[in-house]
C-alpha positions as MATLAB code, in Angstrom:
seq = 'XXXXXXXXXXXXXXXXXXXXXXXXXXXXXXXXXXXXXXXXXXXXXXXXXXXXXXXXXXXXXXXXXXXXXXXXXXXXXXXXXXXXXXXXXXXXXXXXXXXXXXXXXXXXXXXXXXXXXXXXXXXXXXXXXXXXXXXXXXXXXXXXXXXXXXXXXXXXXXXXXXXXXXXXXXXXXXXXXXXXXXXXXXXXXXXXXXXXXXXXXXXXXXXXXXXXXXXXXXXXXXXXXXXXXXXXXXXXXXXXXXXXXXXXXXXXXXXXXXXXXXXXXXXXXXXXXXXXXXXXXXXXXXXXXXXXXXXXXXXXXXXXXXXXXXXXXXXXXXXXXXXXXXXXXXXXXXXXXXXXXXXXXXXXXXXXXXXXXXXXXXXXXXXXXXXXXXXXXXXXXXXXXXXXXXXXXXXXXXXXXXXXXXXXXXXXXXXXXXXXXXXXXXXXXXXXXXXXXXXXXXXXXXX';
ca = [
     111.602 -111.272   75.084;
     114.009 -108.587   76.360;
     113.482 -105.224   74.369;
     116.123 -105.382   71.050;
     117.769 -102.254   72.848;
     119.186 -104.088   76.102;
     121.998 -106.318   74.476;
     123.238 -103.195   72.759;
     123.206 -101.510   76.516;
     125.234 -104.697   78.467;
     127.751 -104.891   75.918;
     128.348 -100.952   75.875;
     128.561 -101.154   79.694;
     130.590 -104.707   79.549;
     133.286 -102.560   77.083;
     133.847  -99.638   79.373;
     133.828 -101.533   81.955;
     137.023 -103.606   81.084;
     139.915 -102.698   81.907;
     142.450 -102.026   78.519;
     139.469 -101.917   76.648;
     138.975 -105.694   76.643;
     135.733 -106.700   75.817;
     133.154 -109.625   76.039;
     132.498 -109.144   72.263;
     134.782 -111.313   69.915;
     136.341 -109.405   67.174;
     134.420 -111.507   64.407;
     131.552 -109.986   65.852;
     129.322 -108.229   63.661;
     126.249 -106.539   64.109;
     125.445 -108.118   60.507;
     124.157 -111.414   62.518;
     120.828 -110.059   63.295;
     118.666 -109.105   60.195;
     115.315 -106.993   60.643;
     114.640 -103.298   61.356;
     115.068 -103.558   64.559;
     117.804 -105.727   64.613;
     116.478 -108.109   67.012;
     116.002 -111.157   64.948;
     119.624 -113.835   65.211;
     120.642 -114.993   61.634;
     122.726 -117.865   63.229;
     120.936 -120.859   64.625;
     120.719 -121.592   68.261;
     123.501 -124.442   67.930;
     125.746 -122.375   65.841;
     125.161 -119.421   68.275;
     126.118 -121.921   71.351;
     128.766 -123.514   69.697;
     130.976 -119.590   69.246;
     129.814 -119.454   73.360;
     131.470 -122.531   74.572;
     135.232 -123.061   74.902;
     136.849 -125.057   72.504;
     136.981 -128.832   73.030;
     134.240 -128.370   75.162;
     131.100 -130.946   73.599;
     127.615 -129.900   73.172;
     125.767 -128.877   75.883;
     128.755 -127.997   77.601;
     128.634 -124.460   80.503;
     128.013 -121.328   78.071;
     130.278 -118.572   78.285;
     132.147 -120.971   81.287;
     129.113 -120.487   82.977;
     129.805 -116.617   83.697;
     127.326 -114.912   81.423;
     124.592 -115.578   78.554;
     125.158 -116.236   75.144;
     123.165 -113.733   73.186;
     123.463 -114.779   68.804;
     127.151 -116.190   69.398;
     128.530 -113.432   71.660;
     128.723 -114.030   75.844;
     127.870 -111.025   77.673;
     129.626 -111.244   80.491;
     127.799 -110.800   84.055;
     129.416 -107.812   85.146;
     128.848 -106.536   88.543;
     132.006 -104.522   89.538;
     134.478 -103.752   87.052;
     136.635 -106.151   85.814;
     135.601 -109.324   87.748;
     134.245 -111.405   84.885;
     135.866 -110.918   81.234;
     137.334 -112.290   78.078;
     135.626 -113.182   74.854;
     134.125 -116.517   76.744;
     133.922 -114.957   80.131;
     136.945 -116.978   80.321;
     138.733 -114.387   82.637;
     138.624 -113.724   86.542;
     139.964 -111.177   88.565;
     141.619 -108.681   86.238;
     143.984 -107.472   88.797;
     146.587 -110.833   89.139;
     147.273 -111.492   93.350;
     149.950 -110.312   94.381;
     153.726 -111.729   95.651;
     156.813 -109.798   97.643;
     154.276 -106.312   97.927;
     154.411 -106.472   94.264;
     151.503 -107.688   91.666;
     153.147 -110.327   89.459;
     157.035 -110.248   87.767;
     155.729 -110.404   84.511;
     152.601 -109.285   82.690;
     149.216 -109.702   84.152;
     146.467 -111.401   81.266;
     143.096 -112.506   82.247;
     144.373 -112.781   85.712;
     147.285 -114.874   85.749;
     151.400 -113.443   85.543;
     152.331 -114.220   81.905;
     156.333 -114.276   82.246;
     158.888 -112.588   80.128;
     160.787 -115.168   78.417;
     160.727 -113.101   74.551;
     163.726 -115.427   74.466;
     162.461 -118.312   74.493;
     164.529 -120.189   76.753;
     161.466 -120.163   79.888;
     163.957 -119.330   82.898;
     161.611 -117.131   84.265;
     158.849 -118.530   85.751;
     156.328 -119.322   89.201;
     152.936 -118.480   89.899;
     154.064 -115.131   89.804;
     156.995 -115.214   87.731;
     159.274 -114.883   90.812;
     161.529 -117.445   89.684;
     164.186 -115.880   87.355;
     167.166 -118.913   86.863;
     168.786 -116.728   84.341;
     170.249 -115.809   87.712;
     171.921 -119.241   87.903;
     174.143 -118.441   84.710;
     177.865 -118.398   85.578;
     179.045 -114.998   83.513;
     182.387 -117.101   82.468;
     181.111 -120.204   81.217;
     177.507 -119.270   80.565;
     176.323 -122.390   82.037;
     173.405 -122.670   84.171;
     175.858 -123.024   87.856;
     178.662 -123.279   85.989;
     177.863 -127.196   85.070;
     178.285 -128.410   88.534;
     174.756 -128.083   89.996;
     170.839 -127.664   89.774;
     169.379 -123.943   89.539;
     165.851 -123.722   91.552;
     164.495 -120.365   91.089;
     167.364 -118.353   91.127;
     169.420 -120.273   93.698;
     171.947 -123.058   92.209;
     172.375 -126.191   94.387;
     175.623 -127.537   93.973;
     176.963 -131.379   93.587;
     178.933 -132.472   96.195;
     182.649 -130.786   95.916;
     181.600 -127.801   94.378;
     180.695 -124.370   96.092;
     179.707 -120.842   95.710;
     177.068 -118.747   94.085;
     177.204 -120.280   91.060;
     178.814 -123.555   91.841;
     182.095 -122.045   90.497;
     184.454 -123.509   93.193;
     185.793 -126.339   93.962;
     186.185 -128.139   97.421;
     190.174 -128.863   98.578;
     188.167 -131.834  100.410;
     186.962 -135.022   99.586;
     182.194 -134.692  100.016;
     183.554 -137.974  102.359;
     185.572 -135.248  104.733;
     183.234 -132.795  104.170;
     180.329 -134.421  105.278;
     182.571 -135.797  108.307;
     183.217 -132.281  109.153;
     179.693 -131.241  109.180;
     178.082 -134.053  110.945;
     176.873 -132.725  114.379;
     177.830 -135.280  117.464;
     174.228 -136.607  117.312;
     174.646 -137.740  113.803;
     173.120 -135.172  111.766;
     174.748 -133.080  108.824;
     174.559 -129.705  110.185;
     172.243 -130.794  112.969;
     169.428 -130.516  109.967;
     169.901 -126.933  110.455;
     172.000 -125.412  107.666;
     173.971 -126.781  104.919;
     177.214 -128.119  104.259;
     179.911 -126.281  102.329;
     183.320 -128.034  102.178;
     183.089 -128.863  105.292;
     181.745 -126.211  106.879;
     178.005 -125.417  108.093;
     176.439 -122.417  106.813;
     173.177 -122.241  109.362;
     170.155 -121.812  107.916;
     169.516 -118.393  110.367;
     171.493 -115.813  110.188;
     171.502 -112.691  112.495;
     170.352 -109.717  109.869;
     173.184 -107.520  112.336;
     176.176 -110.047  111.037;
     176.523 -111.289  114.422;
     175.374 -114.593  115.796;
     171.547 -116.108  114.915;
     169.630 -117.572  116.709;
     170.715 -121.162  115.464;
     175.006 -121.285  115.463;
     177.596 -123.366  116.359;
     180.600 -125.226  113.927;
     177.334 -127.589  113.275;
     174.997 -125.502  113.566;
     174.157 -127.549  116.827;
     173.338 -124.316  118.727;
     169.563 -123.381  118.415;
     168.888 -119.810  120.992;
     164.850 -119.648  120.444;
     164.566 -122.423  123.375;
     166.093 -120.344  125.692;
     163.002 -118.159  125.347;
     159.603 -118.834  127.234;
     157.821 -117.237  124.310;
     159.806 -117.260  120.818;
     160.510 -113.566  119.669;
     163.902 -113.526  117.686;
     164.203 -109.427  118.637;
     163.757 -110.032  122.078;
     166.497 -110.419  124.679;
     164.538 -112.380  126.811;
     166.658 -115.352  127.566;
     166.263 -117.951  130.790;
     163.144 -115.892  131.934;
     166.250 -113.777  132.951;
     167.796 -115.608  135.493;
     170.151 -117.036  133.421;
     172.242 -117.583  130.327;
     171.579 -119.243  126.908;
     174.417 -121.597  126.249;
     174.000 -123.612  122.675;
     169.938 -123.419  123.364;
     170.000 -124.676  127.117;
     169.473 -122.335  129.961;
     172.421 -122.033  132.727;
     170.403 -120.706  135.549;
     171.176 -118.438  138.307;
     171.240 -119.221  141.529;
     167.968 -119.815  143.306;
     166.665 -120.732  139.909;
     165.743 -123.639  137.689;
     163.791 -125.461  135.387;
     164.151 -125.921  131.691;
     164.145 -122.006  131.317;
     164.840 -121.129  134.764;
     161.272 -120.288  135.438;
     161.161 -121.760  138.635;
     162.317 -119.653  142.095;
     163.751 -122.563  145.028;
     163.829 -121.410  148.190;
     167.022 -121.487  150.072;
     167.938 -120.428  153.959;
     172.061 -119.826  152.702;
     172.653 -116.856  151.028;
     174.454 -116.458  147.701;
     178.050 -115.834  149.380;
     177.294 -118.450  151.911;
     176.151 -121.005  149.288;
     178.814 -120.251  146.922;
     181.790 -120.553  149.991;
     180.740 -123.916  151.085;
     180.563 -124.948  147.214;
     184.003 -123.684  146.166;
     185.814 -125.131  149.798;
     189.863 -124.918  148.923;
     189.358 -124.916  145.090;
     189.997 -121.579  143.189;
     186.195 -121.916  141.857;
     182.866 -122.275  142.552;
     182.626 -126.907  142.480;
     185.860 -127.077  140.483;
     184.756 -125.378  137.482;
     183.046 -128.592  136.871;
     179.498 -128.723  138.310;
     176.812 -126.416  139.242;
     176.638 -124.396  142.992;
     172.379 -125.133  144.555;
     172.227 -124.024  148.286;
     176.093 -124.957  149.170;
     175.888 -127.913  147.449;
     177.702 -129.145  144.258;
     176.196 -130.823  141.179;
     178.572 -132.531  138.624;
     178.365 -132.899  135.462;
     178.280 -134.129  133.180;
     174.453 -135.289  134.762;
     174.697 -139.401  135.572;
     178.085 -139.706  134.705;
     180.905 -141.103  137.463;
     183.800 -140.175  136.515;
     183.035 -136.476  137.788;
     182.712 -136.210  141.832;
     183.547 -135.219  144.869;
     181.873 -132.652  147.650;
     183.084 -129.755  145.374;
     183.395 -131.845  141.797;
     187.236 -131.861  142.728;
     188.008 -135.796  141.474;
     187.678 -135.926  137.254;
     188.486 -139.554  136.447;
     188.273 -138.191  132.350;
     192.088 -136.449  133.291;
     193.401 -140.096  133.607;
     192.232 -141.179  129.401;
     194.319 -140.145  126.444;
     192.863 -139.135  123.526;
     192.124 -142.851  122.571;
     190.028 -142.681  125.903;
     192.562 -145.469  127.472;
     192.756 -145.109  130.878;
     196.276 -144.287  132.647;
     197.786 -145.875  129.292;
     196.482 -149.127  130.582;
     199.003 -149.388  132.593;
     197.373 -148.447  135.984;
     193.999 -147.140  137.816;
     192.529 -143.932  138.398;
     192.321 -142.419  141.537;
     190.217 -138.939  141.903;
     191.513 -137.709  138.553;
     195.638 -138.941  139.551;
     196.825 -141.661  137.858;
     198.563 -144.587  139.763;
     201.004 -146.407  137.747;
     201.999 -150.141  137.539;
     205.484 -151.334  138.244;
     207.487 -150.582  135.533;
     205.970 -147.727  134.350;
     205.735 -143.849  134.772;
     204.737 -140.905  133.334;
     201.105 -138.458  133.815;
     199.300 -141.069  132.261;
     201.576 -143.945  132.886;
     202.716 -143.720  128.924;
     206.100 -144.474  129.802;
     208.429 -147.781  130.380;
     211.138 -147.620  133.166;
     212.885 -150.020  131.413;
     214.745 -149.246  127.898;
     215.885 -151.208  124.985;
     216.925 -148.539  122.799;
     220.712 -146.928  123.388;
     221.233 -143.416  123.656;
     221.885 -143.052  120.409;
     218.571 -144.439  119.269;
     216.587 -142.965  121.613;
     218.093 -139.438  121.281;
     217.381 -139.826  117.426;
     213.690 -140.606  118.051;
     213.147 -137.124  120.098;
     214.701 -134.917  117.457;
     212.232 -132.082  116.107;
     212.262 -131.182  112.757;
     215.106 -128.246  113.683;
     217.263 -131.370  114.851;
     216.902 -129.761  118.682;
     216.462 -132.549  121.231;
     212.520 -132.154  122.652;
     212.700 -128.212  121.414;
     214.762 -127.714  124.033;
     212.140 -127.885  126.556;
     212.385 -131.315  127.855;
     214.564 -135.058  128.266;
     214.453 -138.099  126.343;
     213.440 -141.327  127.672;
     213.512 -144.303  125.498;
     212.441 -142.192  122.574;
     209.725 -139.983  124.476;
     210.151 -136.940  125.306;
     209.555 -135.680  129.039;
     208.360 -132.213  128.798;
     209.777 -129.831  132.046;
     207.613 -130.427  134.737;
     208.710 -126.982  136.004;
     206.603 -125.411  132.682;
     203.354 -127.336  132.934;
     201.676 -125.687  129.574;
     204.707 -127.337  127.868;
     203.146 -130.622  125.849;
     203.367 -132.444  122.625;
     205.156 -135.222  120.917;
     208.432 -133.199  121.032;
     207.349 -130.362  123.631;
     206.958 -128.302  120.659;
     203.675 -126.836  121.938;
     202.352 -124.341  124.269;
     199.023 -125.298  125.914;
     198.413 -121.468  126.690;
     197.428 -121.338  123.450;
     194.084 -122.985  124.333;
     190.630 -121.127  124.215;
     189.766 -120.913  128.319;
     186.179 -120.509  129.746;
     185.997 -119.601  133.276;
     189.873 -119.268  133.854;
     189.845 -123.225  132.703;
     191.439 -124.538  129.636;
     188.831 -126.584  127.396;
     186.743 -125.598  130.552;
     188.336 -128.781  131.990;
     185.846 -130.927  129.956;
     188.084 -131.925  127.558;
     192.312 -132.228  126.713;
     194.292 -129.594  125.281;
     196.446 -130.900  122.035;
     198.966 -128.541  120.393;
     196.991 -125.875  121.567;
     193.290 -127.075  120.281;
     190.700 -128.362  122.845;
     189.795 -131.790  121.898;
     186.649 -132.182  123.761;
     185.404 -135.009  125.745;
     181.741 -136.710  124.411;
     179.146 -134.650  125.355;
     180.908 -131.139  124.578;
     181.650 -128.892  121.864;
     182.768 -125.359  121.514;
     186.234 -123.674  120.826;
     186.780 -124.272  124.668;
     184.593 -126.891  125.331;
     182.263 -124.962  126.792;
     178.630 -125.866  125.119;
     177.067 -129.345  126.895;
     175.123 -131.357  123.621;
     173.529 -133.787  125.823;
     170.282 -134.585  126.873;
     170.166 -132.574  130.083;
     171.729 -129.404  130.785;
     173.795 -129.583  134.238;
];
């Protein structure tokens, strides 16, 4: 039998102890429940003293004071070995400080070591383990609906149904979700390349460059992804292609007298860089055409595998004889190193058009009016209701030569970097590329 002194002692040192002045001791407590002198005698029995100790609901015989301290005539005195560890009227609390989220220790109030949330309100918008979530910041200030009524608030961010947009889902798309989703669908298949998200059509990437300028994942669907470029991943560093060479859309472009899949590799060859690049570029104005890769004075096309790009220096491109229907010379001839040969009967680039006419003048004149009533713009002759763009200006094109192909993006002097067909002054790129010009290779290998 401990001396009748000692509880006194452990609940003095349990109350100063605790934090806020919390103690062990219920406020029912009174010192009236032990009768004697000495005060060391319990007037409650051992059940009834038990019962006060253990948590409601719990059933007899139940963990005392949740198993955290000793139950001394109804009141738990709390094992208490560094402040604050162990607390409550049951022992029922751990860990007074709550742990902590974003450098800070809970959004709300900390109680018996858990965030209690502000929501005097009533209306529970704030909430999470540490009451991070806050969706009051999903209300639309105009409407006062949670995203305006056109999508799903998740702590603080609103998710919007398909044709709506913006913070607060306050905007409305100009596009069908059908066209939108069409717009954001990468070539292999994926919205966004499972990268970012889709916003009326356009792909917000899911990294962004703190600077404001490109992140390490970009592109119109967010197809582009920078961090394989890098042997080790470090978004600050610059070290791309084990530098010898350059990042384009996530694939490494090496250097000469490099390769491997981040140009880690040296290969040895006797020609030197002039020499090798000479007998690659032969009578063309570039290095295999523009169209293939210079190793040791030799050319490799590319696309990788595919025939219709060849030649010692990548000079015949069979893709310059399809239309944008990919029908070859109009179907109307065969392809010859990138030239089309026409049928009898038939004429034209791309063998598009008849020798013989049906139409009269008249008719035919009336089908090559533009819009300003000017025969081909001006810049051309009608044929059986085509117009015949001036050979003499060869960036002259277009149903009624009404457009400059000049106005196409260029990568290495090339227009569409010659992998794809310039329309109205927009590269529409062959399969395999993407880019403004054309430039960025999707497929499997990197030429």
């Amino acid at each position: 039998m401990r001396p009748a002194g000692l509880a006194s002692v452990l609940l003095l040192v349990s109350s100063l102890l605790l934090p806020g002045g919390l103690s062990a001791v219920p406020q029912s407590f009174s010192p009236s429940l032990r009768s004697g002198p000495g005060a060391a005698a319990c007037r409650l029995s051992r059940a009834e003293s038990e019962r006060r100790c253990r948590a409601p609901g719990q059933p007899p015989g139940g963990a005392l004071c949740h198993g955290r301290g000793r139950c001394d005539c109804g009141v738990c005195i709390c094992h208490v070995s560094e402040p604050g560890v162990y607390f409550g009227p049951l022992c029922e609390c751990h860990e007074w400080v709550c742990e902590t989220y974003d450098g800070s220790t809970c959004a709300g109030t900390c109680h018996c070591g858990r965030c209690k949330c502000d929501n005097s309100d009533g209306n529970g918008l704030v909430y999470g383990k540490f009451c991070e979530c806050d969706d009051r910041e999903c209300i639309d200030d105009e409407t006062e609906e949670i995203c305006g009524g056109h999508g799903k608030c998740y702590c603080g961010n609103c998710y919007c149904q398909a044709g709506w947009h913006g913070d607060k889902c306050e905007f409305q798309c100009d596009i069908t979700p059908w066209e939108s989703k069409r717009r954001c669908t990468s070539p292999d298949g994926k919205v966004c390349s499972n990268r970012g998200i889709c916003v009326c059509g356009e792909c917000s990437c899911h990294d962004v460059d703190p600077t404001g300028d490109w992140g390490d994942i970009h592109g119109d669907t967010c197809e582009c992804d920078e961090r394989d470029c890098r042997a080790v991943y470090d978004r600050y560093s610059d070290d791309f292609c084990s530098g010898h060479g350059q990042c384009n859309c996530g694939r490494c472009d090496c250097k000469v007298g490099w390769y491997g899949k981040k140009c880690e590799h040296p290969r040895s060859c006797p020609l030197s860089t002039e020499e090798s690049i000479r007998k690659c570029q032969g009578s063309a104005t570039l290095p295999c055409s523009g169209r293939g890769k210079c190793e040791c004075g030799k050319c490799t096309c590319y696309p990788p595998g595919d025939s219709k790009v060849y030649g010692k220096t990548c000079e015949c491109d069979d893709r310059r004889c399809e239309d944008l229907d990919g029908v070859v010379c109009g179907g109307h001839g065969t392809c010859s190193c990138g030239r089309c040969v026409c049928e009898k009967g038939w004429f034209g680039t791309l063998c598009q058009h008849p020798r013989k006419c049906n139409l009269t003048e008249e008719q035919s004149n009336s089908l090559c009016e533009s819009a300003d009533g000017i025969l081909c713009s001006g810049k051309g002759s009608c044929h059986c209701g085509k117009c015949l763009c001036s050979a003499e200006e060869w960036y002259i094109s277009g149903e009624f030569c009404d457009c400059d192909d000049r106005d196409c993006d260029k990568h290495d002097g090339l227009i569409c970097t010659g992998n794809g067909i310039c329309s109205c002054g927009n590269c529409e790129c062959w399969d395999g590329w993407n880019g403004n010009a054309c430039e960025i290779w999707l497929g499997t290998e990197y030429p």
